Amino acid sequence: MSDYQSRLLNVIPGGAHTYSRGFDQFPANAPQILASGKGAYVFDPDNKRYLDYGMALRSVILGYADEAVSLAAIEQIWAGNNLTRASIVELEAAELLVDMIDAVDMVKFTKNGSTAVSAAVKLARAYTGRDLIARCGQHPFFSYDDWFIGSTPLTRGIPQNVVEQTKCFNYNDLASLEQLFAAYPQQIACVVMEPATTEHPAPSATHEGETFLHDVQRLCARHGAVFVLDEMITGFRWDLRGAQHKYRIKPDLCTFGKAMANGFSVAAVAGRRDIMELGSIEKSGAERLFLLSTTHGAEMCGLGAFVKTAAMLRERDVVNHIWSYGARLKSGMNALAAEAGVADYFRVEGIDCSPGYLTLDRDGNPSMALRTLFSQEMVRQGVLMPWIALCREHGEEELEQTLSAVKSALRVYAQALESGWENFLEGPVIKPVFRKYN
């Protein structure tokens, strides 16, 4: 394969348009560049095939190049793709989301999750007249905008006053959020979090049959803050109507993206009418909020893809499939870890529809070196598994191939635990995205 990595780095800062696709996130033997994808597989320029569990950063849920979705997008391209006024498919897509999601009265579409979540923050600040943001510290990414990145180690280029406006609390730890409200009374505009990532919300401390999410919602209401659920990942995977439906919670605002259009660029901020309509223009004399105004925010091909994806998710019973496949994958991988004698150092955990694997050293500490080694050995077996994202096209054949690859990878993993990963790793160790220095 040509040296695509050098060519990418020469013309694109970081070598990709999201840092999660950077060369520092993959083992040295992973393909440097990809040419195409079909179903559950991706192909490099030499047409070498890899079974994929990256799924375009979790944005593909039906499978790559789904014909029905592609044809729906192409139909909108031939209809003009971007018109001078709102399009029919723009209205259809908005009405569809409002009908699907219980908490949604109005929606504004955009092209990526960062702008959607930042729009929710802007709405909350306008609605409350406050500046501060409380965000969940365990949830890895909300936006590339300064309000979020300033709360990570990457503060270069961000004014200190912006850094100080975002405060962190802990998931399933109501006291940590209560402490923020106590420390900053009448200053917190919103609480921003995902419904779940690696674990379900814990049972409510005070209300039987409810969860931590309901406790957060009550706390927000008590202190006059807007409750924002980011469903970029959970939306359309936990449930067709979002994780909020599964957990029986109605946030004030919510955001969607990724899987909603099976890889096409569609994201949304949505929620209560009295908050969302701050971005409207029909109320004469009301002070305006300049919410989102993007030429391509309602690009017709993406919205056509969303409408068709929603239909295909229902028709193919996709959500139940990925919950079932994920449970079997977890069970199979953990059984192989026990068979290899590494169950104390490698395990698959998390929620069945979105499992994740842990790589631990001899002292039980997370090891990026061992994670890199496992990923390297999976690539050697033709499986690209930087994380585990599932799609409808992951089936029996794919499960069998994956478990065979895991069995081989864990043999090497066991040897590395005994004699040192340095003797088996072929390139540099994968690095965290959010690190202070390269």
Short mmCIF file of C-alpha atoms in Angstrom, two decimals:
data_model
loop_
_atom_site.label_atom_id
_atom_site.label_comp_id
_atom_site.label_asym_id
_atom_site.label_seq_id
_atom_site.Cartn_x
_atom_site.Cartn_y
_atom_site.Cartn_z
CA MET A 1 0.00 0.00 0.00
CA SER A 2 1.21 3.51 -0.77
CA ASP A 3 2.24 5.80 2.08
CA TYR A 4 -1.19 7.35 2.44
CA GLN A 5 -0.45 8.43 6.00
CA SER A 6 2.24 10.92 4.94
CA ARG A 7 0.03 12.23 2.15
CA LEU A 8 -2.88 12.70 4.54
CA LEU A 9 -0.78 14.49 7.14
CA ASN A 10 0.68 16.75 4.44
CA VAL A 11 -2.67 18.23 3.47
CA ILE A 12 -5.01 17.65 6.46
CA PRO A 13 -4.14 18.74 10.02
CA GLY A 14 -4.14 15.50 11.99
CA GLY A 15 -4.56 13.45 8.80
CA ALA A 16 -8.34 13.15 9.11
CA HIS A 17 -11.38 15.33 9.71
CA THR A 18 -12.13 13.89 13.13
CA TYR A 19 -9.38 12.99 15.59
CA SER A 20 -10.96 9.58 16.21
CA ARG A 21 -9.84 8.60 12.69
CA GLY A 22 -6.23 9.71 13.27
CA PHE A 23 -3.31 7.33 12.80
CA ASP A 24 -2.61 7.51 16.56
CA GLN A 25 -5.91 5.73 17.24
CA PHE A 26 -5.03 2.51 15.41
CA PRO A 27 -2.28 -0.11 15.50
CA ALA A 28 0.51 0.13 12.95
CA ASN A 29 -0.84 -2.74 10.83
CA ALA A 30 -4.29 -1.18 10.39
CA PRO A 31 -5.12 0.13 6.90
CA GLN A 32 -3.88 3.71 6.53
CA ILE A 33 -6.83 4.65 4.37
CA LEU A 34 -10.05 3.04 3.22
CA ALA A 35 -11.63 3.00 -0.22
CA SER A 36 -15.15 1.73 0.40
CA GLY A 37 -17.55 -0.13 2.63
CA LYS A 38 -20.36 -2.60 2.06
CA GLY A 39 -22.53 -4.24 4.70
CA ALA A 40 -20.35 -4.94 7.75
CA TYR A 41 -17.09 -4.71 5.78
CA VAL A 42 -14.64 -2.04 4.69
CA PHE A 43 -12.05 -2.28 1.92
CA ASP A 44 -8.63 -0.70 1.46
CA PRO A 45 -7.35 0.59 -1.91
CA ASP A 46 -5.93 -2.87 -2.68
CA ASN A 47 -9.44 -4.31 -2.10
CA LYS A 48 -8.38 -6.11 1.06
CA ARG A 49 -11.49 -6.72 3.13
CA TYR A 50 -11.88 -6.10 6.87
CA LEU A 51 -14.84 -7.00 9.05
CA ASP A 52 -15.58 -3.65 10.68
CA TYR A 53 -16.72 -2.78 14.19
CA GLY A 54 -15.94 0.92 13.88
CA MET A 55 -19.04 1.52 11.72
CA ALA A 56 -17.94 5.02 10.72
CA LEU A 57 -17.67 6.17 14.34
CA ARG A 58 -21.02 4.51 15.13
CA SER A 59 -22.89 6.42 12.41
CA VAL A 60 -23.73 3.34 10.33
CA ILE A 61 -26.44 1.11 11.81
CA LEU A 62 -27.98 -0.70 8.84
CA GLY A 63 -24.67 -1.46 7.13
CA TYR A 64 -22.44 0.39 4.68
CA ALA A 65 -23.95 1.38 1.33
CA ASP A 66 -27.44 0.22 2.18
CA GLU A 67 -29.26 0.22 -1.15
CA ALA A 68 -32.61 1.52 0.07
CA VAL A 69 -31.02 4.42 1.92
CA SER A 70 -28.67 5.24 -0.93
CA LEU A 71 -31.53 5.31 -3.41
CA ALA A 72 -33.55 7.60 -1.12
CA ALA A 73 -30.60 9.98 -0.90
CA ILE A 74 -30.06 9.87 -4.67
CA GLU A 75 -33.74 10.64 -5.24
CA GLN A 76 -33.30 13.85 -3.25
CA ILE A 77 -30.10 14.69 -5.13
CA TRP A 78 -32.01 14.51 -8.41
CA ALA A 79 -34.71 16.70 -6.86
CA GLY A 80 -32.12 19.46 -6.46
CA ASN A 81 -30.50 18.58 -3.12
CA ASN A 82 -30.54 22.16 -1.80
CA LEU A 83 -33.28 24.65 -2.72
CA THR A 84 -33.92 28.35 -2.20
CA ARG A 85 -36.63 27.76 0.40
CA ALA A 86 -37.46 24.91 2.77
CA SER A 87 -37.95 21.61 0.94
CA ILE A 88 -40.72 19.03 1.19
CA VAL A 89 -38.33 16.43 2.61
CA GLU A 90 -37.18 18.96 5.21
CA LEU A 91 -40.76 19.23 6.49
CA GLU A 92 -41.28 15.47 6.25
CA ALA A 93 -38.11 14.76 8.25
CA ALA A 94 -38.99 17.31 10.93
CA GLU A 95 -42.52 15.96 11.34
CA LEU A 96 -41.15 12.41 11.47
CA LEU A 97 -38.77 13.22 14.34
CA VAL A 98 -41.49 15.09 16.24
CA ASP A 99 -43.80 12.09 15.86
CA MET A 100 -41.09 9.59 16.86
CA ILE A 101 -39.64 11.20 19.99
CA ASP A 102 -42.00 11.93 22.89
CA ALA A 103 -40.01 14.89 24.23
CA VAL A 104 -39.75 16.66 20.86
CA ASP A 105 -42.10 19.49 19.85
CA MET A 106 -39.71 21.21 17.44
CA VAL A 107 -36.44 20.31 15.73
CA LYS A 108 -33.58 22.10 13.99
CA PHE A 109 -31.36 20.04 11.70
CA THR A 110 -27.64 20.55 11.21
CA LYS A 111 -24.71 18.55 9.83
CA ASN A 112 -22.84 17.30 12.91
CA GLY A 113 -23.29 16.53 16.57
CA SER A 114 -21.01 19.29 17.82
CA THR A 115 -23.15 22.07 16.41
CA ALA A 116 -26.34 20.39 17.63
CA VAL A 117 -25.17 20.10 21.24
CA SER A 118 -23.70 23.61 21.19
CA ALA A 119 -27.05 24.86 19.90
CA ALA A 120 -28.74 23.19 22.88
CA VAL A 121 -26.32 24.97 25.20
CA LYS A 122 -27.05 28.29 23.50
CA LEU A 123 -30.78 27.74 23.85
CA ALA A 124 -30.38 26.92 27.54
CA ARG A 125 -28.32 30.03 28.17
CA ALA A 126 -30.90 32.17 26.38
CA TYR A 127 -33.79 30.54 28.20
CA THR A 128 -32.26 30.88 31.68
CA GLY A 129 -30.13 34.00 31.29
CA ARG A 130 -27.25 32.09 32.89
CA ASP A 131 -23.73 31.25 31.70
CA LEU A 132 -22.45 28.09 33.41
CA ILE A 133 -22.73 24.54 32.08
CA ALA A 134 -22.64 21.32 34.09
CA ARG A 135 -21.54 18.39 31.96
CA CYS A 136 -20.98 14.73 32.78
CA GLY A 137 -17.28 14.04 33.19
CA GLN A 138 -17.50 10.36 32.21
CA HIS A 139 -19.07 11.08 28.83
CA PRO A 140 -16.21 11.51 26.40
CA PHE A 141 -17.38 14.00 23.77
CA PHE A 142 -20.09 16.60 23.33
CA SER A 143 -18.69 19.21 20.93
CA TYR A 144 -15.57 20.61 19.30
CA ASP A 145 -16.64 24.06 20.54
CA ASP A 146 -14.77 25.85 23.31
CA TRP A 147 -17.39 25.34 26.03
CA PHE A 148 -16.67 21.58 25.95
CA ILE A 149 -13.04 21.32 24.82
CA GLY A 150 -12.11 23.82 27.54
CA SER A 151 -13.19 21.22 30.11
CA THR A 152 -10.64 18.72 28.74
CA PRO A 153 -6.82 18.89 28.96
CA LEU A 154 -6.81 20.57 25.50
CA THR A 155 -7.22 24.21 26.52
CA ARG A 156 -4.81 25.78 24.03
CA GLY A 157 -6.54 28.59 22.11
CA ILE A 158 -9.46 28.79 24.53
CA PRO A 159 -9.92 31.90 26.74
CA GLN A 160 -9.66 31.16 30.46
CA ASN A 161 -13.07 32.68 31.19
CA VAL A 162 -14.61 30.15 28.77
CA VAL A 163 -12.72 27.29 30.45
CA GLU A 164 -14.19 28.32 33.78
CA GLN A 165 -17.77 28.27 32.51
CA THR A 166 -18.03 24.48 32.25
CA LYS A 167 -18.13 22.35 35.40
CA CYS A 168 -18.06 18.55 35.61
CA PHE A 169 -20.10 16.07 37.65
CA ASN A 170 -20.07 12.28 37.77
CA TYR A 171 -22.50 9.81 36.23
CA ASN A 172 -24.73 7.97 38.69
CA ASP A 173 -23.47 10.31 41.43
CA LEU A 174 -26.24 12.77 42.24
CA ALA A 175 -24.28 14.31 45.10
CA SER A 176 -21.59 15.53 42.69
CA LEU A 177 -24.21 17.47 40.72
CA GLU A 178 -25.90 18.75 43.88
CA GLN A 179 -22.53 20.13 44.94
CA LEU A 180 -22.25 22.12 41.69
CA PHE A 181 -25.70 23.65 42.14
CA ALA A 182 -24.78 24.54 45.73
CA ALA A 183 -21.44 26.05 44.71
CA TYR A 184 -22.91 28.08 41.82
CA PRO A 185 -26.45 29.06 42.85
CA GLN A 186 -28.63 30.50 40.09
CA GLN A 187 -25.66 30.33 37.67
CA ILE A 188 -26.00 26.95 35.90
CA ALA A 189 -27.90 27.22 32.62
CA CYS A 190 -28.02 23.51 31.80
CA VAL A 191 -26.94 20.01 32.63
CA VAL A 192 -25.55 18.15 29.60
CA MET A 193 -25.12 14.39 29.60
CA GLU A 194 -25.74 11.19 27.67
CA PRO A 195 -28.51 8.91 28.93
CA ALA A 196 -25.97 6.08 29.22
CA THR A 197 -22.60 4.98 27.87
CA THR A 198 -21.00 1.94 29.52
CA GLU A 199 -23.66 1.38 32.20
CA HIS A 200 -27.36 1.91 32.69
CA PRO A 201 -28.53 4.76 34.91
CA ALA A 202 -28.70 3.58 38.51
CA PRO A 203 -32.04 3.24 40.29
CA SER A 204 -33.32 6.49 41.75
CA ALA A 205 -32.28 7.14 45.33
CA THR A 206 -35.77 8.32 46.27
CA HIS A 207 -38.36 7.22 43.69
CA GLU A 208 -39.06 3.54 43.10
CA GLY A 209 -39.12 2.54 39.45
CA GLU A 210 -37.16 5.61 38.35
CA THR A 211 -33.45 6.21 37.68
CA PHE A 212 -30.57 8.59 38.16
CA LEU A 213 -31.83 10.41 35.06
CA HIS A 214 -35.09 11.25 36.82
CA ASP A 215 -33.14 12.46 39.86
CA VAL A 216 -31.12 14.75 37.60
CA GLN A 217 -34.29 15.99 35.94
CA ARG A 218 -35.82 16.85 39.33
CA LEU A 219 -32.64 18.61 40.39
CA CYS A 220 -32.62 20.68 37.20
CA ALA A 221 -36.27 21.67 37.71
CA ARG A 222 -35.60 22.62 41.33
CA HIS A 223 -32.72 24.91 40.34
CA GLY A 224 -34.19 26.28 37.12
CA ALA A 225 -31.64 24.63 34.79
CA VAL A 226 -32.36 23.06 31.40
CA PHE A 227 -31.95 19.27 31.23
CA VAL A 228 -30.15 18.26 28.00
CA LEU A 229 -29.72 14.64 26.90
CA ASP A 230 -27.20 14.04 24.13
CA GLU A 231 -28.37 11.01 22.15
CA MET A 232 -25.79 11.10 19.37
CA ILE A 233 -24.78 7.53 20.22
CA THR A 234 -27.77 6.14 22.10
CA GLY A 235 -30.39 7.44 19.67
CA PHE A 236 -31.71 4.75 17.31
CA ARG A 237 -29.49 2.12 18.99
CA TRP A 238 -30.94 1.80 22.51
CA ASP A 239 -34.43 2.20 21.07
CA LEU A 240 -35.91 3.50 17.84
CA ARG A 241 -37.32 6.36 19.91
CA GLY A 242 -34.10 6.95 21.78
CA ALA A 243 -32.65 5.84 25.10
CA GLN A 244 -34.94 8.42 26.67
CA HIS A 245 -37.88 6.21 25.72
CA LYS A 246 -36.19 3.09 27.08
CA TYR A 247 -35.51 4.82 30.39
CA ARG A 248 -38.91 6.60 30.39
CA ILE A 249 -37.47 10.10 30.69
CA LYS A 250 -38.41 13.31 28.84
CA PRO A 251 -35.56 15.83 28.72
CA ASP A 252 -36.07 19.53 28.06
CA LEU A 253 -33.76 19.35 25.05
CA CYS A 254 -32.15 16.43 23.24
CA THR A 255 -29.73 15.96 20.39
CA PHE A 256 -29.46 13.22 17.76
CA GLY A 257 -27.08 12.31 14.94
CA LYS A 258 -24.79 9.46 13.87
CA ALA A 259 -27.02 6.42 13.23
CA MET A 260 -30.13 8.45 12.38
CA ALA A 261 -29.21 8.61 8.68
CA ASN A 262 -26.96 5.53 8.36
CA GLY A 263 -23.78 7.50 7.76
CA PHE A 264 -25.20 10.54 5.97
CA SER A 265 -24.49 13.88 7.57
CA VAL A 266 -27.59 14.63 9.65
CA ALA A 267 -27.82 15.81 13.25
CA ALA A 268 -30.55 17.54 15.20
CA VAL A 269 -31.28 19.62 18.28
CA ALA A 270 -34.83 19.17 19.46
CA GLY A 271 -37.12 19.48 22.43
CA ARG A 272 -39.71 21.56 24.24
CA ARG A 273 -41.53 24.18 22.20
CA ASP A 274 -41.09 27.01 24.72
CA ILE A 275 -37.31 26.59 24.54
CA MET A 276 -36.90 25.72 20.88
CA GLU A 277 -39.08 28.59 19.68
CA LEU A 278 -36.55 31.08 21.05
CA GLY A 279 -34.92 30.54 17.67
CA SER A 280 -38.12 31.38 15.78
CA ILE A 281 -38.91 34.59 13.88
CA GLU A 282 -42.71 34.84 13.83
CA LYS A 283 -43.26 36.51 17.22
CA SER A 284 -43.22 40.20 16.40
CA GLY A 285 -41.28 42.32 18.86
CA ALA A 286 -39.63 39.42 20.71
CA GLU A 287 -35.85 39.63 21.11
CA ARG A 288 -34.25 37.23 18.66
CA LEU A 289 -31.92 34.35 19.37
CA PHE A 290 -29.70 33.54 16.40
CA LEU A 291 -29.81 29.78 16.82
CA LEU A 292 -28.61 27.77 13.81
CA SER A 293 -28.36 29.15 10.30
CA THR A 294 -26.53 26.84 7.92
CA THR A 295 -26.80 26.62 4.15
CA HIS A 296 -26.43 22.85 4.20
CA GLY A 297 -28.20 22.11 7.50
CA ALA A 298 -31.25 20.70 5.70
CA GLU A 299 -29.45 19.22 2.71
CA MET A 300 -32.04 17.04 1.06
CA CYS A 301 -29.98 13.89 0.43
CA GLY A 302 -29.22 13.49 4.14
CA LEU A 303 -32.79 14.09 5.22
CA GLY A 304 -34.04 11.64 2.62
CA ALA A 305 -31.56 9.14 4.05
CA PHE A 306 -32.90 9.80 7.56
CA VAL A 307 -36.52 9.22 6.53
CA LYS A 308 -35.62 5.95 4.81
CA THR A 309 -33.29 4.82 7.62
CA ALA A 310 -36.09 5.26 10.15
CA ALA A 311 -38.35 3.11 7.98
CA MET A 312 -35.67 0.44 7.54
CA LEU A 313 -34.94 0.33 11.27
CA ARG A 314 -38.57 -0.61 11.84
CA GLU A 315 -38.87 -2.97 8.88
CA ARG A 316 -35.71 -4.93 9.69
CA ASP A 317 -36.14 -4.93 13.48
CA VAL A 318 -32.62 -3.53 13.75
CA VAL A 319 -32.65 -2.48 17.40
CA ASN A 320 -33.57 -5.95 18.65
CA HIS A 321 -30.94 -7.46 16.36
CA ILE A 322 -28.06 -5.38 17.70
CA TRP A 323 -29.11 -5.99 21.31
CA SER A 324 -29.14 -9.74 20.65
CA TYR A 325 -25.91 -9.79 18.63
CA GLY A 326 -24.14 -7.66 21.22
CA ALA A 327 -25.14 -9.99 24.04
CA ARG A 328 -23.85 -13.01 22.14
CA LEU A 329 -20.63 -11.23 21.20
CA LYS A 330 -19.98 -10.24 24.83
CA SER A 331 -20.64 -13.76 26.06
CA GLY A 332 -18.47 -15.31 23.37
CA MET A 333 -15.52 -12.98 23.86
CA ASN A 334 -15.60 -13.36 27.65
CA ALA A 335 -15.75 -17.15 27.31
CA LEU A 336 -12.67 -17.05 25.07
CA ALA A 337 -10.87 -14.82 27.59
CA ALA A 338 -11.54 -17.40 30.30
CA GLU A 339 -10.36 -20.19 27.98
CA ALA A 340 -7.12 -18.27 27.32
CA GLY A 341 -6.59 -17.67 31.04
CA VAL A 342 -6.83 -13.88 30.73
CA ALA A 343 -10.33 -13.24 32.07
CA ASP A 344 -8.88 -11.07 34.85
CA TYR A 345 -7.09 -8.89 32.30
CA PHE A 346 -9.42 -8.80 29.29
CA ARG A 347 -13.17 -8.56 29.43
CA VAL A 348 -16.12 -7.22 27.50
CA GLU A 349 -18.57 -5.15 29.50
CA GLY A 350 -21.19 -2.51 28.96
CA ILE A 351 -24.70 -2.41 27.59
CA ASP A 352 -25.51 -5.20 25.14
CA CYS A 353 -26.35 -2.92 22.19
CA SER A 354 -23.06 -1.05 22.68
CA PRO A 355 -20.48 -3.24 24.44
CA GLY A 356 -16.85 -2.34 25.02
CA TYR A 357 -13.69 -4.24 25.84
CA LEU A 358 -11.28 -3.56 28.70
CA THR A 359 -7.56 -4.33 28.50
CA LEU A 360 -5.83 -4.52 31.89
CA ASP A 361 -2.22 -5.10 32.87
CA ARG A 362 -0.98 -7.51 35.56
CA ASP A 363 -1.80 -4.94 38.25
CA GLY A 364 -5.35 -4.57 37.00
CA ASN A 365 -4.80 -1.10 35.53
CA PRO A 366 -6.10 -0.08 32.09
CA SER A 367 -3.37 -0.57 29.50
CA MET A 368 -3.34 1.28 26.18
CA ALA A 369 -0.38 -0.89 25.15
CA LEU A 370 -2.38 -4.09 25.58
CA ARG A 371 -5.38 -2.47 23.88
CA THR A 372 -3.14 -1.66 20.92
CA LEU A 373 -1.82 -5.21 20.89
CA PHE A 374 -5.31 -6.72 20.90
CA SER A 375 -6.39 -4.40 18.10
CA GLN A 376 -3.23 -5.27 16.15
CA GLU A 377 -3.91 -9.00 16.40
CA MET A 378 -7.55 -8.51 15.39
CA VAL A 379 -6.41 -6.61 12.29
CA ARG A 380 -4.03 -9.48 11.55
CA GLN A 381 -7.11 -11.71 11.44
CA GLY A 382 -8.99 -9.31 9.18
CA VAL A 383 -11.14 -7.64 11.86
CA LEU A 384 -11.06 -3.89 12.49
CA MET A 385 -12.18 -3.43 16.11
CA PRO A 386 -11.05 -0.05 17.50
CA TRP A 387 -14.25 -0.23 19.60
CA ILE A 388 -17.48 -2.17 19.19
CA ALA A 389 -20.26 -0.59 17.15
CA LEU A 390 -22.88 -2.92 15.74
CA CYS A 391 -25.00 -2.87 12.59
CA ARG A 392 -27.78 -4.96 11.05
CA GLU A 393 -25.32 -6.71 8.73
CA HIS A 394 -23.39 -8.24 11.62
CA GLY A 395 -24.78 -11.76 11.36
CA GLU A 396 -23.90 -15.37 12.07
CA GLU A 397 -20.95 -15.48 9.68
CA GLU A 398 -19.55 -12.27 11.11
CA LEU A 399 -19.94 -13.49 14.69
CA GLU A 400 -18.10 -16.71 13.86
CA GLN A 401 -15.28 -14.80 12.15
CA THR A 402 -15.02 -12.37 15.04
CA LEU A 403 -14.79 -15.03 17.73
CA SER A 404 -12.19 -16.92 15.71
CA ALA A 405 -10.13 -13.73 15.47
CA VAL A 406 -10.56 -13.05 19.20
CA LYS A 407 -9.34 -16.55 20.03
CA SER A 408 -6.13 -15.95 18.05
CA ALA A 409 -5.67 -12.45 19.44
CA LEU A 410 -6.04 -13.58 23.05
CA ARG A 411 -3.38 -16.27 22.62
CA VAL A 412 -0.92 -13.47 21.86
CA TYR A 413 -2.43 -11.34 24.63
CA ALA A 414 -1.76 -14.11 27.16
CA GLN A 415 1.86 -14.38 26.02
CA ALA A 416 2.27 -10.62 26.30
CA LEU A 417 1.04 -10.68 29.88
CA GLU A 418 3.69 -13.26 30.67
CA SER A 419 6.70 -11.85 28.86
CA GLY A 420 5.85 -8.20 28.13
CA TRP A 421 3.79 -6.51 25.41
CA GLU A 422 6.96 -4.89 24.04
CA ASN A 423 7.91 -8.25 22.56
CA PHE A 424 4.75 -8.44 20.47
CA LEU A 425 3.65 -4.92 19.55
CA GLU A 426 4.82 -3.87 16.08
CA GLY A 427 4.37 -0.10 16.30
CA PRO A 428 3.55 2.73 18.69
CA VAL A 429 0.94 2.51 21.41
CA ILE A 430 -2.45 4.06 20.68
CA LYS A 431 -2.83 7.43 22.41
CA PRO A 432 -5.84 9.08 24.06
CA VAL A 433 -7.59 11.66 21.87
CA PHE A 434 -7.81 14.13 24.77
CA ARG A 435 -4.18 14.56 25.74
CA LYS A 436 -2.31 17.77 26.49
CA TYR A 437 0.70 17.05 24.27
CA ASN A 438 1.27 15.06 21.11
#
